[in-house]
CSV table of C-alpha atoms and ligand atoms in Angstrom, one decimal:
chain,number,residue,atom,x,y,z
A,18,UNK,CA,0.0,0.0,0.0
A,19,UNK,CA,1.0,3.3,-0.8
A,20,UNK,CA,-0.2,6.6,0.8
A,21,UNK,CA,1.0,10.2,-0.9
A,22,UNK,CA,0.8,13.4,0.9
A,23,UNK,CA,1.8,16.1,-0.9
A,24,UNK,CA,1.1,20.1,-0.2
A,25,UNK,CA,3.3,23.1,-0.4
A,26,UNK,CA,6.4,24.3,1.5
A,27,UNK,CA,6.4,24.0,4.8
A,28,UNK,CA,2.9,22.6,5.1
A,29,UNK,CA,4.3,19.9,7.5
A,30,UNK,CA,4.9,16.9,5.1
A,31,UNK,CA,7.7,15.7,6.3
A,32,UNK,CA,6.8,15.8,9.8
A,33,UNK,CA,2.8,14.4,9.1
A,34,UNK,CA,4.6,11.6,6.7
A,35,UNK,CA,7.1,10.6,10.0
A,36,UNK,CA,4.3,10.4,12.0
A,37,UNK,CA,1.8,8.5,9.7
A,38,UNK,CA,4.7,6.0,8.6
A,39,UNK,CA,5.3,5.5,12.6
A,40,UNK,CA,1.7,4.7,13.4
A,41,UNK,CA,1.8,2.0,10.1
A,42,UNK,CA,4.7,0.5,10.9
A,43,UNK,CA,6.2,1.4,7.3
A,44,UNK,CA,8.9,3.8,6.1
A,45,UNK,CA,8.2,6.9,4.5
A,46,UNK,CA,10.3,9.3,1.9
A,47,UNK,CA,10.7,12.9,1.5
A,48,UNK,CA,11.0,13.4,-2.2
A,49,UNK,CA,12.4,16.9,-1.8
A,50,UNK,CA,15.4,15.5,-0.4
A,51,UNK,CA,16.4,14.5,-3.4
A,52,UNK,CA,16.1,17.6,-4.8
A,53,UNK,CA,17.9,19.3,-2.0
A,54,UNK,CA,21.2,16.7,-2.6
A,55,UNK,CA,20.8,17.8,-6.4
A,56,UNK,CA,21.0,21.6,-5.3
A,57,UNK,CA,23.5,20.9,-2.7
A,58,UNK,CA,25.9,18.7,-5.0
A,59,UNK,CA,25.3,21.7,-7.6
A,60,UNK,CA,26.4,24.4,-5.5
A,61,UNK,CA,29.8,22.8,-3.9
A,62,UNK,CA,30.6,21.7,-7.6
A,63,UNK,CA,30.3,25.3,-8.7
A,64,UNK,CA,27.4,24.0,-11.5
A,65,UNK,CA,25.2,26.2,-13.5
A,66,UNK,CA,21.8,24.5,-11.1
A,67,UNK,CA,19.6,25.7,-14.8
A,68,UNK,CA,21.8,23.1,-16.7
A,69,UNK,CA,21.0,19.5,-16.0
A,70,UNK,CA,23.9,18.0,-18.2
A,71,UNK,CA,26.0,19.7,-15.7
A,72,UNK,CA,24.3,17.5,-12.6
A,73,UNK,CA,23.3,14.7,-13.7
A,74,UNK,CA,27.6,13.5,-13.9
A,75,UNK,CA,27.4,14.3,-9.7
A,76,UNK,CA,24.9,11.7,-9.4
A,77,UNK,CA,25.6,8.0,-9.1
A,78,UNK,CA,26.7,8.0,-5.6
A,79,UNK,CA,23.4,9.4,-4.5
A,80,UNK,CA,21.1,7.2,-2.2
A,81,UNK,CA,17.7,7.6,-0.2
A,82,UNK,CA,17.7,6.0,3.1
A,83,UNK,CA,14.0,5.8,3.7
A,84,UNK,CA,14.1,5.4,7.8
A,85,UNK,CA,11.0,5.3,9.7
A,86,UNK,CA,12.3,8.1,12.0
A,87,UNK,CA,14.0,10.4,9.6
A,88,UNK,CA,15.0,10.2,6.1
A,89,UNK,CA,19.1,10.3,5.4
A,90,UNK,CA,20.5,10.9,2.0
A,91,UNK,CA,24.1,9.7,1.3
A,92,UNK,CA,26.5,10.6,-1.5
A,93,UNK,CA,28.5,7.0,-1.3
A,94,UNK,CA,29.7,7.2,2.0
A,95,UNK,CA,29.0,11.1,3.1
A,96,UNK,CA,25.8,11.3,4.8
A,97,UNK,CA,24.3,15.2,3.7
A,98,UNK,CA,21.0,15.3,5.5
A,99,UNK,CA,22.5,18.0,7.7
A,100,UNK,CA,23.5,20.4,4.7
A,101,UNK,CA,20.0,19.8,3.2
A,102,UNK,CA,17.6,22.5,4.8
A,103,UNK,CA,20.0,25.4,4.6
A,104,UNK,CA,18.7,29.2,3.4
A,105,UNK,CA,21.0,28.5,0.6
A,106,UNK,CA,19.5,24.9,-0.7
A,107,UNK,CA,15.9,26.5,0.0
A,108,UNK,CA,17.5,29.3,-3.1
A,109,UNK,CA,18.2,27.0,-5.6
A,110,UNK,CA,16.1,24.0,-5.3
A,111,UNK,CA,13.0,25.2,-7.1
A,112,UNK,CA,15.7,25.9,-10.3
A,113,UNK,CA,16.7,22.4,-9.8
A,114,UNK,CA,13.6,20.4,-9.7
A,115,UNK,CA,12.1,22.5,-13.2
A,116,UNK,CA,14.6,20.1,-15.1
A,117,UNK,CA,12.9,17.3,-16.6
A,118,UNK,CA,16.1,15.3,-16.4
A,119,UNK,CA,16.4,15.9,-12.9
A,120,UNK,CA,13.1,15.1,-12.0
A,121,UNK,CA,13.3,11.9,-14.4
A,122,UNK,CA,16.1,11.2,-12.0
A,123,UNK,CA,14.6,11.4,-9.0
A,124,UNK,CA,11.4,9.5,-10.1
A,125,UNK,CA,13.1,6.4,-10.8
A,126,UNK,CA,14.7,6.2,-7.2
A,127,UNK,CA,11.5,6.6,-5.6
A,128,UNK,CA,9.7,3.8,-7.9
A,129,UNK,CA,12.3,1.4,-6.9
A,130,UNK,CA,11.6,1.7,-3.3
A,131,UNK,CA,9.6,-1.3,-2.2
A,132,UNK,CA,5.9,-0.9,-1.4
A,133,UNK,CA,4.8,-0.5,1.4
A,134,UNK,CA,5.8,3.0,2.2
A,135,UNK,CA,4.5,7.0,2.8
A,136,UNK,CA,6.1,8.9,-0.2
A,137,UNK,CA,5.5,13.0,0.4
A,138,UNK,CA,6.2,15.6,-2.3
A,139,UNK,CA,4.9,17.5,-4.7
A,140,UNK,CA,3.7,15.4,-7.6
A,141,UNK,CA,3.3,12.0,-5.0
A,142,UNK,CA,-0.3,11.6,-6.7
A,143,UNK,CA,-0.5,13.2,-9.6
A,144,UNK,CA,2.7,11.6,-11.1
A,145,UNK,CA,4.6,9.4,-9.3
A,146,UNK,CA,2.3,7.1,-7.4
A,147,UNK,CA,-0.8,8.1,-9.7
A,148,UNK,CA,-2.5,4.4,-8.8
A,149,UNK,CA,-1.9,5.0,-4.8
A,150,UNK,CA,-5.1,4.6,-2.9
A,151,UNK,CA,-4.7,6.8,-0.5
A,152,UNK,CA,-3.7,10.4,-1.8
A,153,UNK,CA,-3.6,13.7,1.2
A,154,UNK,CA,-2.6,17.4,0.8
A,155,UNK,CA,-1.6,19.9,3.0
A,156,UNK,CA,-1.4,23.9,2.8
A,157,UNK,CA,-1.6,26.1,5.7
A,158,UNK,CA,-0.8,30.3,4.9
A,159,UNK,CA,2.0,31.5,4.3
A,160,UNK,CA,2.0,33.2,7.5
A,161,UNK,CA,1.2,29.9,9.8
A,162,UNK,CA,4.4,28.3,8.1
A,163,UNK,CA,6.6,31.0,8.1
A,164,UNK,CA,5.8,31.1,12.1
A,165,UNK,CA,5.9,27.6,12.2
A,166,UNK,CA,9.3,27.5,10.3
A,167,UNK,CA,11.0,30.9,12.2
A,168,UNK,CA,11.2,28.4,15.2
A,169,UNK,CA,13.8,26.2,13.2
A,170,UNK,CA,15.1,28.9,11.3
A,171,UNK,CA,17.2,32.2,12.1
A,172,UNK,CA,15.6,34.6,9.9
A,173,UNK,CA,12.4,36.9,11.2
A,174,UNK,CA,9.1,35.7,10.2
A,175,UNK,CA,8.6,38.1,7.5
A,176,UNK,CA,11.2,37.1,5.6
A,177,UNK,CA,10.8,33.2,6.2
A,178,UNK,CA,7.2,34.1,4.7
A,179,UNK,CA,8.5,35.8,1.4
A,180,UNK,CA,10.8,33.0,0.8
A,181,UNK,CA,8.0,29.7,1.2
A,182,UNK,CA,6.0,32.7,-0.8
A,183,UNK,CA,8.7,32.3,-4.0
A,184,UNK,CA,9.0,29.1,-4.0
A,185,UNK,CA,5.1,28.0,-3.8
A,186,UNK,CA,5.0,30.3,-7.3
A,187,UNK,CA,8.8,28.8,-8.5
A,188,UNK,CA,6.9,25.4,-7.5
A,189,UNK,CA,3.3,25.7,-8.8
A,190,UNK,CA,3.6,23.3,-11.9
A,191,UNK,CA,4.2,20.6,-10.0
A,192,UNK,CA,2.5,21.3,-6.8
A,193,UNK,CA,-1.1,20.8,-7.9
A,194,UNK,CA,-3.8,18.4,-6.0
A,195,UNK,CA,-4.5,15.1,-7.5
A,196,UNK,CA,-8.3,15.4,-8.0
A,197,UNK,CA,-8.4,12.2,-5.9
A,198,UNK,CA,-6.5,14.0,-3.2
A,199,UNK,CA,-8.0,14.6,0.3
A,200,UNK,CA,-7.0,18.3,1.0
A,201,UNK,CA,-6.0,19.3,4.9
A,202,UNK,CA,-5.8,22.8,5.7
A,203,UNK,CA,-3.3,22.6,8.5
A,204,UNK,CA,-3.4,25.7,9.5
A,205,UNK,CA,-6.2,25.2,13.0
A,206,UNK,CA,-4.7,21.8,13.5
A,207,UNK,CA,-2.3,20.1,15.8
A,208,UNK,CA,0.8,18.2,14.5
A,209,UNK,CA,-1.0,15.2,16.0
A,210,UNK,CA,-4.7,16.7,14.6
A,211,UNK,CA,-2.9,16.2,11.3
A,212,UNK,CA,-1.5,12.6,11.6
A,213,UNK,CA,-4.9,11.2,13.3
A,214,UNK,CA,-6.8,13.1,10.9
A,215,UNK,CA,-5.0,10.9,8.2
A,216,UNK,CA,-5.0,7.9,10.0
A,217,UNK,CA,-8.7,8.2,11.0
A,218,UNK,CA,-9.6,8.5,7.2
A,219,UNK,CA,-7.3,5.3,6.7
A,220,UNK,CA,-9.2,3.2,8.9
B,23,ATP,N1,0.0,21.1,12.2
B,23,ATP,C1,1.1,21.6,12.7
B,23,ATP,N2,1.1,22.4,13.8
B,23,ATP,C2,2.2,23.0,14.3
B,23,ATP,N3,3.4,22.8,13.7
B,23,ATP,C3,3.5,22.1,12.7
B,23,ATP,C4,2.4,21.4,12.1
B,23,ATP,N4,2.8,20.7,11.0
B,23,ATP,C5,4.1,20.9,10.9
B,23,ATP,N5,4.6,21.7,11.9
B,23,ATP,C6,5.9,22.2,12.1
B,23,ATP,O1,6.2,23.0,10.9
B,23,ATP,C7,7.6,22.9,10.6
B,23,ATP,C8,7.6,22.5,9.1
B,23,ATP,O2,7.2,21.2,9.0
B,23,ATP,P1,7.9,20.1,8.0
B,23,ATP,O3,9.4,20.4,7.9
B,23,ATP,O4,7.4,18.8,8.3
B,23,ATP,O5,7.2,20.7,6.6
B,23,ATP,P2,7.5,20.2,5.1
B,23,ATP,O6,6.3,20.5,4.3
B,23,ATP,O7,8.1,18.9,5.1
B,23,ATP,O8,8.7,21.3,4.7
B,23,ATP,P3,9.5,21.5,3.4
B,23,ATP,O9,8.6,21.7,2.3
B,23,ATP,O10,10.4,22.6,3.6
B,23,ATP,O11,10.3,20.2,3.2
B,23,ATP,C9,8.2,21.9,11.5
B,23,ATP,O12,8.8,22.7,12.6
B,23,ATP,C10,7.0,21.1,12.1
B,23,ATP,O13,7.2,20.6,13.4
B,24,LIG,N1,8.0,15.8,-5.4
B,24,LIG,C1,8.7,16.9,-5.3
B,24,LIG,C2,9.3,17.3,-4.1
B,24,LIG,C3,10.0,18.4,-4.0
B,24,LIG,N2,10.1,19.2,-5.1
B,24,LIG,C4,10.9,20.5,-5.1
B,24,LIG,C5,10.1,21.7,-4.8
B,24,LIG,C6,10.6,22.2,-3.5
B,24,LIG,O1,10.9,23.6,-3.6
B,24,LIG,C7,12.0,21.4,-3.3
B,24,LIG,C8,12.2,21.0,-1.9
B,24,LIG,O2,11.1,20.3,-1.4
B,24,LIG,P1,10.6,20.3,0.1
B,24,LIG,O3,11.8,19.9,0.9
B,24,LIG,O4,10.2,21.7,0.3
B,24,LIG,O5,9.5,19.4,0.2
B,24,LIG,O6,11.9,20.3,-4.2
B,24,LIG,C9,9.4,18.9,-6.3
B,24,LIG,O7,9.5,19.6,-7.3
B,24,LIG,N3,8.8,17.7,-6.3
């Protein structure tokens, strides 16, 4: 069984996903990971991030670990989860994931993943998983997840908010509902209101 549950930055997918995966007893992946270790790779190489022909070659050591309590991605042996949510990666990742290559890339690493498993993203529903039975989205304002986020982050809200502001319009072509989507507005809800919602409409 697959269950997607996409939504837009900072909506809480990652953390929802974690706790959903938990309460299953199966693994979950964060999809934008990927696209972070794409960015980050890209930036340390000095790479043009509009040019996939110039990322694609920094590739082949790049693995998912799909861990129940926290997703880790590895470049062979150096583990870059850390690096991931920096302001910097946030900049360039919405440049990286508008290649086709690179999101070619990335699907194929998510399809060979064994079922059963959470996947959270973007396109989850509409385009990776398409078939999954069990399709969520979240959004919340940009001003609950820029509040949300400024407790992780050390930039003031307001500027948190006009960054996840960019990138929902940098991401918007591939950050649409499936139609078979249930759509959560996070915003009056818990952490926990979120997962039980989802697990309640599981059951
Ligand atoms: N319903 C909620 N109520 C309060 N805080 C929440 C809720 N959902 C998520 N959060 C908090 O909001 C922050 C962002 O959540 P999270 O990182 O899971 O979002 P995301 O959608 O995966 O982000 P990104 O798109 O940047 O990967 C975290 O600090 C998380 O604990
Ligand atoms: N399925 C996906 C997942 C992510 N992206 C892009 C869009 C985001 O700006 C970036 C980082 O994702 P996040 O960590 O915020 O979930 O990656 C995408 O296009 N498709």
């Amino acid at each position: 069984m697959i269950v997607t549950i996409d939504g837009v930055a900072a909506s809480g997918k990652s953390s929802v996903s974690s706790g959903v995966a938990q309460a299953l007893g199966v693994p979950y992946v964060s999809s934008g990971l990927l696209y972070r270790a794409v960015t980050l790779l890209g930036l340390t190489a000095g790479a043009d991030l509009a040019d996939a022909s110039a990322l694609l070659p920094l590739l082949p050591g790049v693995r998912l670990e799909p861990l129940a309590s926290g997703n880790r991605v590895w470049n062979a042996d150096h583990d870059l989860t850390a690096d991931l949510h920096s302001t910097r990666v946030d900049g360039g990742v919405s440049t990286v994931a508008a290649l086709p290559e690179i999101r070619e890339w990335v699907d194929a690493q998510l399809r060979a993943l064994p079922d059963p498993l959470v996947a959270e993203g973007r396109d989850m529903g509409t385009n990776v998983f398409p078939h999954a039975p069990h399709k969520f989205y979240l959004t919340a304002s940009p001003r609950v997840r820029a509040e949300r986020r400024a407790k992780e982050r050390p930039e003031d809200i307001p500027a948190i908010e006009a960054a996840l502001t960019e990138r929902d319009r940098l991401d918007t072509t591939q950050s649409a509902p499936a139609p078979d989507a249930r759509v959560i507005d996070t915003g009056p809800l818990t952490l926990q209101g979120v997962i039980d919602t989802i697990l309640a409409d599981l059951r």
